[in-house]
Each structure stands twice: as C-alpha cells, then as structure tokens.
Amino acid sequence: MTRYHHPLAPTPLRVGLLAALLAAPVAAKPPVYATPAETAFVDALMAKMTVEEKLGQLNQPPGVGNNTGPAAMAGNEDQIRRGEIGSYLGTQGAALTCRLQKIAVEESRLGIPLLFGYDVIHGHRTVFPVPLAESSSFDPEEVQHAARVAAVEAAAHGIHWTYAPMVDIARDPRWGRIVEGAGEDPYLGSVLAAARVRGFQGEDLRKPDAVLATAKHFVAYGAAEAGRDYNVADISERTLHEVYLPPFKAAIDAGAQSIMASFNEIAGVPMHAHRPLIQDLLRKEWGWDGLLVSDYTGVMELMPHGVAADREQAGALGLRAGVDVDMVSQIYVKDLPAAVKAGRVPMAEVDASVRRVLNAKYRLGLFDDPYRSCTPDGARERALTLTPEHRAAARRMAQKSMVLLENEGDVLPLSKSVRTLAVIGPLADHRRAMLGNWAVAGREEDAITPLEGLKAALGDKTRLIVAKGADIDSQDTTGFADAVAAAKQADAVVMFLGEHPDMSAEANNRTSLDLPGVQEQLALAVAATGKPVALVLLNGRPLSIGRLKGKVPAILEAWFPGVEGGPAIADVLFGDVNPSAKLPVTFPHNVGQVPIYYAHKNTGRPPSEQEKYTSKYLDVPWTPLYAFGHGLSYTTFRYDAPVVSKKTLVASALQQQVSVRVTNTGKRAGEEVVQLYVRDDVASVTRPVRQLRGFQRVALQPGESKVVTFTLGFDDLAMLDDRMQRVVEPGTFTVFVGGSSDRTREIGFEVADR
C-alpha cells in the first residue's frame, strides 16, 4: 500500500521536533506535553470538525475479532466513512486493519486515521507467562523485553494500542484478575508497571513497532470487596494513595500514553464518573495529558450503578469526569450530539477529549503514516510472528518465573538418566493451560505442553508412564488407581496439578483457594507411595496447599507459563536452569486468612503465641503458608549482617547506603533475588511492619561472595503524615535484607531533625 501523508500532517521539521521529545531516555520519561507543532496541527483539524465528527473520535465499537464482554453491534464501514468511529476494540490482522484504515483515511471527509486497540496482555501470538508469573521473576529488564516482543508482534498485526499493563495491586487471591497484575506490593508493582510501559511503547512512539500502553484499571479495582469482580472498593484515602495509586504514577512517569478507568466505585462514586481522581489528580496534580479510555461499557454502566438515569446522563457524567473514549456502548456518538448542540453538555468538555484522542494519533505518527503495518501480502506480519528469537525470550521468561516452594530431601533437580518417570495429572498435556487466560491472539497449537517438554528433554532412554489421575475440577476418583500404579512402577514422579486457565481471569472468582476437584487427594495418594514426587503447579493465583506440605517433598510453582512452558518446566526440573523466582504475592494456609499480605500493620495487640487476647486464629497460624518474596534454589545462600553507611542521617541529606555480603554456600551456581525492606519504627501515623524498597538479582558460583549495595533516599523513607503530606519524620528506621520478606537480617539507623 502506498505511503500516505495527511494534508495537515507535520512537515519533516515538525516530525523531528516530536521525535526529539519522545526520544528522551526510556528509563525516565516525564508526562508528555503537546509540542507547539502538535497543538497547531490538532487545532487546525478540530476547526474543521462537526459535533458529530468530534464525538465520533470518542467512539470505540467492538470490531471483528473482539471476544470480550457481552455481544454488541460492530461498527460498520459506513460509520467509518461518516467519521463516527475513532478507534476499534479487538480488531487485529494487517489485512483487515489496513482495509479499514484505507476507508478512514481515503473515504471519510477529514481523513482521520483509526486507532486499533487490542488486549495484548502477556504476549501476542508468542504468549509469555501470565503477568503474575512474570512478576515472580523480580527482573524488570526481562519483563520489559517481554513487553517489547509483544509490541513488535502486535504492531505488525495492525495494532496501535494495547490495554496493558494491568497495574492493580491485588491482596485478595479470590479475585480472578489477580493473574493479570504484579501481585500485592506497590513498590514491585510500580517497578514492573514502568518496565512494561517502556517495553510496549519503545523509545519512539512513531516507530512502527511501538504501541500505546494503557495502565489499568484506574483505580483500586484490585480492592473489590469479597474478591468479586466489578464490586465496590471501600478503601480509605490513605490506602488509596499509599497502595493503589503508586503503580499508576510510575506508569505515567515512564511515559504511559493511556489509562483505563475501572469498573468499581470508590466512596460512592463510580470511577467512570470520578472527576476528582481523573481530572483533578491525574490531569492537574500529576500533569498527565494522555488518553483515558473507558472499560467495556463502563460509561453505560453508570446507569446500573445508580448515578445516571439514562444514556445521555451517563455520557455527560463520563465526559465531564474526563473519560475520553467510550468503549462499546456508543453513548457518546449516539446520545450526546443533541445534548451538546442544546448546551446540556459543554462543547469545551467534548473538545478536551477530542484533542487527547487526536494527540495520541499524532504521537503515534498516524497522520504521517497510517499504513505502518501494511506490507504486500502481509510480509511484515509473517516475518515478526513467533520468531525463534521471540520463542527463546518466552522460554527464558518462563524459566525465570518459576518459584521453587519446597524441595525436601533435594528431590529436585531430577536426573536425566532416570530410567522410569511417572507423569501424572490432568495438566500434564493440557495445551491451553500453557497459554493461561487473556492470551487473546494465542493459539493452542503454538504451545508446548509439559509432557512434550519432558519427552524432548529425556529422549528415548527414559520410560514415561502417563496417568491423568483425575480431571481438573471433577469429583471422580476412579483414575486414582492408575495414577498410584504408575507411581509405584517409576523411579520418580512428576505431577501436574492446578487450575483450568478459565478459573483465573476476569469474572472468574473463587471462594476456595484449594486445588479444584479431587486433585489434592490425588497428590496425597501418589505421595503415599513413598516415591520421590515433584509437584508442578499450573495456576493463576495463590493456592492453599498447606495439606500437601510435608507430604509432597518438592513443589514448583510454574503458573501458566506461555507457549514455551513445557520446555521451560523441563529445564527447571532437570537442573539445566536453577530456579530463582520469588513470590510476588502471599500464599495463605486457607481462604479464611484472606486478605493476608506481608506489609500489614501491627495492632495494639500484635499476634503472640503466649498471649490469648492477641490478633490471631484458633485453627491455623496467623502467618502465611509461603511469604511474599519466598523462593528456594537448588543451592543455598548466606547473608552476612547488613551495614549502613551512616548511623545518623540529617533531613538535608537523606541518602543512606545499605550493603550486605551474600555467599553461595551450595554446590551449584545460582541467582538470588536480594530483597531490602524498610520500617519506620515510630511515626505520627501507624506504618506497615516492613515495606519493600529495593531488590537486586545477583549471580553467584559455588563458594562465591558478592557485596550488594542499595541506596535509600527521600522516597524510600517517606510517608504520608496525618495531613496527607509526604514527609520523612525524624526517628529510627529498621532495614531488613534477605531472601524473602520473612527471612531477613536487620540493622537500624536514625534520621535527625537537623
């Protein structure tokens, strides 16, 4: 397709000006503000637009290929010609997007290009581990690279805009969408939010391999009551600012061009009508000038929320709050033109949103080259899909995402010379479970299962005895006998248990965190044979597997590991890769402990085993089954006592260095994620018992030692005081350094007031 240049598109000089702005160092992009060239271009275009065309730019219908949400009428080609569609949801594929783009550019009155948005959550065709799994890597560079691969593939398929990363903090594993985020911690969530934004958007939005990143869901969606999707989030202002907002701020500071509103309400105000948080906080206080999109029918849902009586009122509330794009419900384009013309909806509000939509298209370079993914016969699309390099990246990410929870008796790694291996469980050859949920463009035939990975790793010398044992979620135990018989014949056993991928996703919430069906009984029956058993979990949330602890000697959390999950699992099981991942979320003993997270606060009666009237349970420990940051290795690490550069800091020079020597005391090379936590010991408001403030990966050979140094500054020591001002108060601080949140060594220092 021939290259197109919009009549009002920037000259090469203007392109250079915008490119210079967007080519700032990827690691620290500030919020993007419109350049004079961008403003002049958008002003000129808006001056030519009718009310209907302006509202059309705010309209995003579902397109061909959309598979989310309730059924809705797809926008047709005549709507494109009339300028009634600004973007599409769920349409991808170079041939289709280029055909629709050609209609918009060459057959509509103003020739404004379309934006194509898609759910590229953890890879496109090359599906990576689910985001919760990627977060277990504690490796921002690897996470950024995974997003970069996803962007390259998605852009080649005609996509301009991804609805990722999900940066919701989630402390309730009943919530199905915990699988899409980074877990429970605002610091880890912020670091990985920024990494994903940088990966998706690249160094220059105008390049054909860049896509707009969308930080979602704004805000506190992960705090849904009872873990029920779409539910109320009843949280304090302090919790909002300390826990749920930081990852959004990090995404914006990394240059995120889009944010999606969340389905929940906060303190009686649905987020799609929340002007104080969107217009006042996001836009005015934080200075963000990007594009805010509704979630699926989120504007329309202001009616069942009970704050809008009809579609026009819902649209007016959404637009006034600063929701720029109406996804699916088509309220803006169908119900607001008459209201705008009658003065019931101010034109200034419409113009502000239209400007942000056009800014996004300008920054992507679509006015200069709307056909950036269009090549003869789809050559670009084919050349950049499921490449060997992309699959290798997915395998590496999966390797770094697997958490070794237990390894009693050093059952793992298994020897490749094992003569007979029993492979048991309903997920051993479950292709869909490799992809997990929200793998919208993923194809099952692209995935390699654990059974296939084991066969490839072992070859013909090892006899494999395969037994399903049970289905994922049935109560049928008739397969137990075959599974036990297989285990008895084998030298070692590998079990693959967990959830169906549809159990961890949007609208898929659970009241139990146990292994579904009879899988727990199956695991206990097989373990009772006395054979060396390694259990591999495939799931999208923390599971309450406490009854297996001490019975099943080795447990590997593999999550839903992506298209290369099978080979990556084999790599770890046989020791070609030494596991190094850590839990980004706490595992409870049972669902009754929820919510449970490491950065809790003490009460006036902290838990004590000696005292009855303290904050604990009768039937299980108050501590978790596996703590945040937990993860074993095939080697062992020793931490020396940490040291600080200064015992006393003054308010005018709040910089502290914390160093710790880490030694590999085992017989294998390995990587350790060294974690640093901070506690403000006495403050004007209560503080968490500890908060993550740094982590580093360190690779060590057997017997090797390295000194790991962290630098703490104002942001690491600061808190919101009783007036919600960000301050560092004088007093003592404790620093904890170690391999998990509950296994650390500590040192203290003081901050003086002068």
XYZ file of N, CA, C and O in Angstrom, residues 467-470 476-484 522:
56
model
N -0.373 -41.011 33.432
C -1.688 -41.279 34.018
C -2.341 -39.955 34.385
O -1.750 -39.144 35.102
N -3.546 -39.731 33.928
C -4.247 -38.480 34.216
C -4.625 -38.388 35.687
O -4.498 -37.329 36.318
N -5.118 -39.467 36.253
C -5.462 -39.500 37.673
C -6.816 -38.918 37.996
O -7.606 -39.518 38.722
N -7.111 -37.732 37.475
C -8.389 -37.056 37.735
C -8.521 -35.896 36.770
O -7.532 -35.435 36.183
N -14.533 -37.172 40.514
C -14.316 -38.562 40.115
C -12.920 -39.029 40.535
O -11.911 -38.467 40.112
N -12.870 -40.087 41.343
C -11.589 -40.617 41.823
C -11.225 -41.948 41.174
O -10.271 -42.610 41.605
N -11.953 -42.337 40.145
C -11.693 -43.660 39.561
C -10.335 -43.748 38.887
O -9.832 -44.856 38.663
N -9.725 -42.609 38.570
C -8.402 -42.634 37.946
C -7.259 -42.737 38.939
O -6.093 -42.863 38.537
N -7.571 -42.683 40.241
C -6.516 -42.735 41.251
C -5.703 -44.027 41.159
O -4.479 -44.016 41.325
N -6.390 -45.146 40.930
C -5.701 -46.443 40.919
C -4.625 -46.475 39.848
O -3.499 -46.956 40.098
N -4.934 -45.977 38.661
C -3.939 -45.948 37.580
C -2.769 -45.044 37.956
O -1.608 -45.357 37.659
N -3.071 -43.903 38.589
C -2.009 -42.973 38.967
C -1.088 -43.590 40.015
O 0.144 -43.487 39.924
N -1.657 -44.217 41.015
C -0.849 -44.853 42.050
C -0.023 -45.992 41.465
O 1.164 -46.162 41.798
N -5.592 -36.709 45.121
C -4.738 -37.423 44.170
C -3.272 -37.247 44.546
O -2.499 -38.224 44.561
